[in-house]
GROMACS .gro file of C-alpha atoms in nm:
model
  189
    1MET     CA    1   7.542  10.328   8.676
    2LYS     CA    2   7.716   9.977   8.643
    3ASN     CA    3   7.640   9.716   8.964
    4ALA     CA    4   7.337   9.976   9.088
    5PRO     CA    5   7.092   9.832   9.349
    6PHE     CA    6   6.765   9.886   9.194
    7ASN     CA    7   6.610   9.926   8.897
    8ILE     CA    8   6.818  10.147   8.605
    9TYR     CA    9   6.512  10.312   8.302
   10ARG     CA   10   6.553  10.573   8.072
   11THR     CA   11   6.245  10.759   8.001
   12GLU     CA   12   6.123  11.030   7.792
   13ARG     CA   13   6.028  11.350   7.971
   14GLY     CA   14   6.174  11.671   8.116
   15GLY     CA   15   6.380  11.670   8.411
   16GLU     CA   16   6.713  11.438   8.526
   17VAL     CA   17   6.760  11.133   8.699
   18THR     CA   18   6.448  11.042   8.986
   19TYR     CA   19   6.399  10.799   9.208
   20HIS     CA   20   6.018  10.586   9.194
   21GLY     CA   21   5.958  10.340   9.485
   22PRO     CA   22   5.746  10.240   9.824
   23GLY     CA   23   5.515  10.508   9.968
   24GLN     CA   24   5.605  10.797   9.709
   25LEU     CA   25   5.223  10.867   9.500
   26VAL     CA   26   5.314  10.879   9.142
   27MET     CA   27   5.010  11.160   8.936
   28TYR     CA   28   5.133  11.170   8.535
   29PRO     CA   29   4.787  11.344   8.435
   30ILE     CA   30   4.720  11.313   8.006
   31ILE     CA   31   4.565  11.584   7.954
   32ASN     CA   32   4.525  11.803   7.641
   33LEU     CA   33   4.615  12.137   7.643
   34ARG     CA   34   4.416  12.281   7.389
   35ARG     CA   35   4.148  12.242   7.647
   36HIS     CA   36   4.360  12.436   7.941
   37LYS     CA   37   4.569  12.660   7.783
   38MET     CA   38   4.870  12.574   7.579
   39ASP     CA   39   5.107  12.683   7.830
   40LEU     CA   40   5.446  12.451   7.897
   41HIS     CA   41   5.545  12.686   8.151
   42TRP     CA   42   5.193  12.729   8.319
   43TYR     CA   43   5.129  12.392   8.325
   44LEU     CA   44   5.481  12.317   8.528
   45ARG     CA   45   5.344  12.599   8.741
   46THR     CA   46   5.035  12.413   8.831
   47LEU     CA   47   5.108  12.063   8.917
   48GLU     CA   48   5.347  12.236   9.146
   49GLU     CA   49   5.084  12.432   9.249
   50VAL     CA   50   4.830  12.158   9.376
   51VAL     CA   51   5.115  11.965   9.584
   52ILE     CA   52   5.208  12.314   9.759
   53ARG     CA   53   4.840  12.305   9.756
   54VAL     CA   54   4.805  11.944   9.913
   55LEU     CA   55   5.096  12.052  10.096
   56SER     CA   56   4.925  12.314  10.349
   57SER     CA   57   4.559  12.211  10.286
   58ALA     CA   58   4.608  11.812  10.396
   59PHE     CA   59   4.857  11.920  10.613
   60SER     CA   60   4.902  12.267  10.760
   61ILE     CA   61   5.295  12.237  10.584
   62GLN     CA   62   5.418  12.590  10.454
   63ALA     CA   63   5.556  12.444  10.043
   64SER     CA   64   5.761  12.633   9.785
   65ARG     CA   65   5.860  12.647   9.471
   66LEU     CA   66   6.276  12.780   9.446
   67GLU     CA   67   6.382  13.051   9.161
   68GLY     CA   68   6.519  12.839   8.808
   69LEU     CA   69   6.442  12.485   8.992
   70THR     CA   70   6.103  12.250   8.922
   71GLY     CA   71   5.938  12.098   9.195
   72VAL     CA   72   5.777  12.177   9.560
   73TRP     CA   73   6.019  12.282   9.843
   74VAL     CA   74   6.023  12.337  10.169
   75GLY     CA   75   6.315  12.498  10.256
   76ASN     CA   76   6.604  12.281  10.137
   77GLU     CA   77   6.420  11.959  10.080
   78LYS     CA   78   6.283  11.863   9.735
   79LEU     CA   79   5.867  11.720   9.901
   80ALA     CA   80   5.780  11.682   9.471
   81ALA     CA   81   5.987  11.643   9.134
   82VAL     CA   82   5.786  11.700   8.820
   83GLY     CA   83   5.929  11.604   8.530
   84ILE     CA   84   5.664  11.624   8.198
   85ARG     CA   85   5.646  11.567   7.833
   86VAL     CA   86   5.413  11.732   7.587
   87SER     CA   87   5.371  11.592   7.240
   88HIS     CA   88   5.147  11.764   7.014
   89TRP     CA   89   4.983  11.897   7.399
   90ILE     CA   90   4.906  11.603   7.499
   91THR     CA   91   5.061  11.575   7.838
   92TYR     CA   92   5.264  11.258   7.946
   93HIS     CA   93   5.499  11.210   8.291
   94GLY     CA   94   5.409  11.433   8.588
   95LEU     CA   95   5.511  11.469   8.873
   96ALA     CA   96   5.634  11.221   9.219
   97LEU     CA   97   5.587  11.356   9.626
   98ASN     CA   98   5.725  11.197   9.828
   99VAL     CA   99   5.498  11.044  10.107
  100THR     CA  100   5.661  10.816  10.322
  101THR     CA  101   5.955  10.729  10.085
  102ASP     CA  102   6.264  10.557  10.278
  103LEU     CA  103   6.474  10.803  10.071
  104SER     CA  104   6.718  10.621  10.138
  105PRO     CA  105   6.768  10.538   9.735
  106PHE     CA  106   6.855  10.927   9.663
  107LYS     CA  107   7.178  10.930   9.799
  108TRP     CA  108   7.265  10.676   9.504
  109ILE     CA  109   7.197  10.909   9.267
  110VAL     CA  110   7.174  11.323   9.224
  111PRO     CA  111   6.825  11.397   9.221
  112CYS     CA  112   6.720  11.594   8.920
  113GLY     CA  113   7.063  11.675   8.897
  114ILE     CA  114   7.066  11.930   9.211
  115HIS     CA  115   7.370  11.847   9.407
  116ASP     CA  116   7.259  12.148   9.681
  117ARG     CA  117   6.945  12.061   9.746
  118GLN     CA  118   6.877  11.756  10.040
  119VAL     CA  119   6.510  11.510   9.927
  120GLY     CA  120   6.224  11.523  10.188
  121SER     CA  121   5.944  11.333  10.250
  122ILE     CA  122   5.532  11.424  10.465
  123LYS     CA  123   5.619  11.178  10.638
  124GLY     CA  124   5.965  11.323  10.762
  125LEU     CA  125   5.828  11.734  10.859
  126VAL     CA  126   5.564  11.533  11.049
  127ARG     CA  127   5.751  11.351  11.231
  128GLU     CA  128   5.945  11.695  11.346
  129GLY     CA  129   5.666  11.733  11.577
  130LYS     CA  130   5.430  11.928  11.387
  131GLN     CA  131   5.073  11.905  11.386
  132CYS     CA  132   4.912  11.882  11.114
  133ILE     CA  133   4.524  11.940  11.016
  134ILE     CA  134   4.310  11.651  10.877
  135ASP     CA  135   3.933  11.701  10.759
  136HIS     CA  136   3.941  12.010  10.990
  137GLY     CA  137   4.053  11.834  11.283
  138THR     CA  138   4.371  11.859  11.418
  139THR     CA  139   4.555  11.582  11.515
  140ASP     CA  140   4.875  11.464  11.618
  141LEU     CA  141   5.122  11.283  11.371
  142HIS     CA  142   5.241  11.064  11.560
  143GLN     CA  143   4.915  10.882  11.557
  144LEU     CA  144   4.931  10.875  11.188
  145ASP     CA  145   5.033  10.504  11.011
  146ASP     CA  146   5.203  10.474  10.661
  147ALA     CA  147   4.873  10.357  10.519
  148SER     CA  148   4.623  10.738  10.653
  149LEU     CA  149   4.963  10.927  10.558
  150ILE     CA  150   4.966  10.870  10.161
  151HIS     CA  151   4.500  10.785  10.170
  152THR     CA  152   4.490  11.166  10.304
  153THR     CA  153   4.758  11.251  10.093
  154HIS     CA  154   4.624  11.126   9.768
  155LYS     CA  155   4.238  11.237   9.842
  156SER     CA  156   4.370  11.600   9.851
  157LEU     CA  157   4.639  11.523   9.552
  158ILE     CA  158   4.316  11.411   9.348
  159GLU     CA  159   4.078  11.705   9.504
  160GLU     CA  160   4.343  12.058   9.467
  161PHE     CA  161   4.446  11.840   9.083
  162SER     CA  162   4.061  11.877   8.989
  163GLN     CA  163   4.046  12.236   9.148
  164ALA     CA  164   4.357  12.335   8.932
  165PHE     CA  165   4.214  12.183   8.610
  166GLN     CA  166   3.894  12.266   8.643
  167LEU     CA  167   3.778  11.902   8.597
  168GLU     CA  168   3.516  11.685   8.780
  169TYR     CA  169   3.603  11.286   8.846
  170CYS     CA  170   3.393  11.093   8.964
  171TYR     CA  171   3.541  10.816   9.244
  172LYS     CA  172   3.386  10.429   9.233
  173SER     CA  173   3.573  10.172   9.439
  174ILE     CA  174   3.532   9.831   9.222
  175SER     CA  175   3.599   9.495   9.500
  176ALA     CA  176   3.816   9.216   9.312
  177ALA     CA  177   3.537   9.026   9.289
  178LEU     CA  178   3.364   9.214   9.007
  179LEU     CA  179   3.739   9.274   8.818
  180TYR     CA  180   3.787   8.945   8.836
  181GLU     CA  181   3.365   8.870   8.684
  182SER     CA  182   3.461   9.167   8.487
  183LYS     CA  183   3.754   9.002   8.325
  184GLN     CA  184   3.642   8.676   8.242
  185SER     CA  185   3.331   8.843   8.081
  186SER     CA  186   3.527   8.992   7.808
  187LEU     CA  187   3.806   8.643   7.808
  188THR     CA  188   3.474   8.467   7.712
  189LYS     CA  189   3.342   8.703   7.435
   0.00000   0.00000   0.00000
């Protein structure tokens, strides 16, 4: 695309053109499928299931798959794109979930090569006046800012991914000062 309003990169993964930008959660897991199931369709469907569970558990949004199409959908809107690459049963790339994404760049492309569907976001759905469930309490979504939507989605995405792939994770915050000290220490060695 000549004179594109954004940078374009060619990748080696399944799927066609997509857009990655602010407000999107991109999860590119590196997994050895020999330790799970050596079946690419199973892997794709499991990534979709992770997103479906996130939308249901965190926001009470009923999402689904559409026959013959990859990704996660709410009605006619695609909220999550899935595109993978696998080499020697090691996975690369993964999924992109539109949380608070500005959807206007999608108008410049044919997302995933699908002409007759729309792209949506969690923010767009919750702003339609629906209620959501966060931490087991009902919250008016109009009170949630973008950072809260991203945080809630991120937390749920990690939890649902870990459950679906039967993985344990340990979350530890590291301060910027500690990272700086660690970097300085390694440079002096």
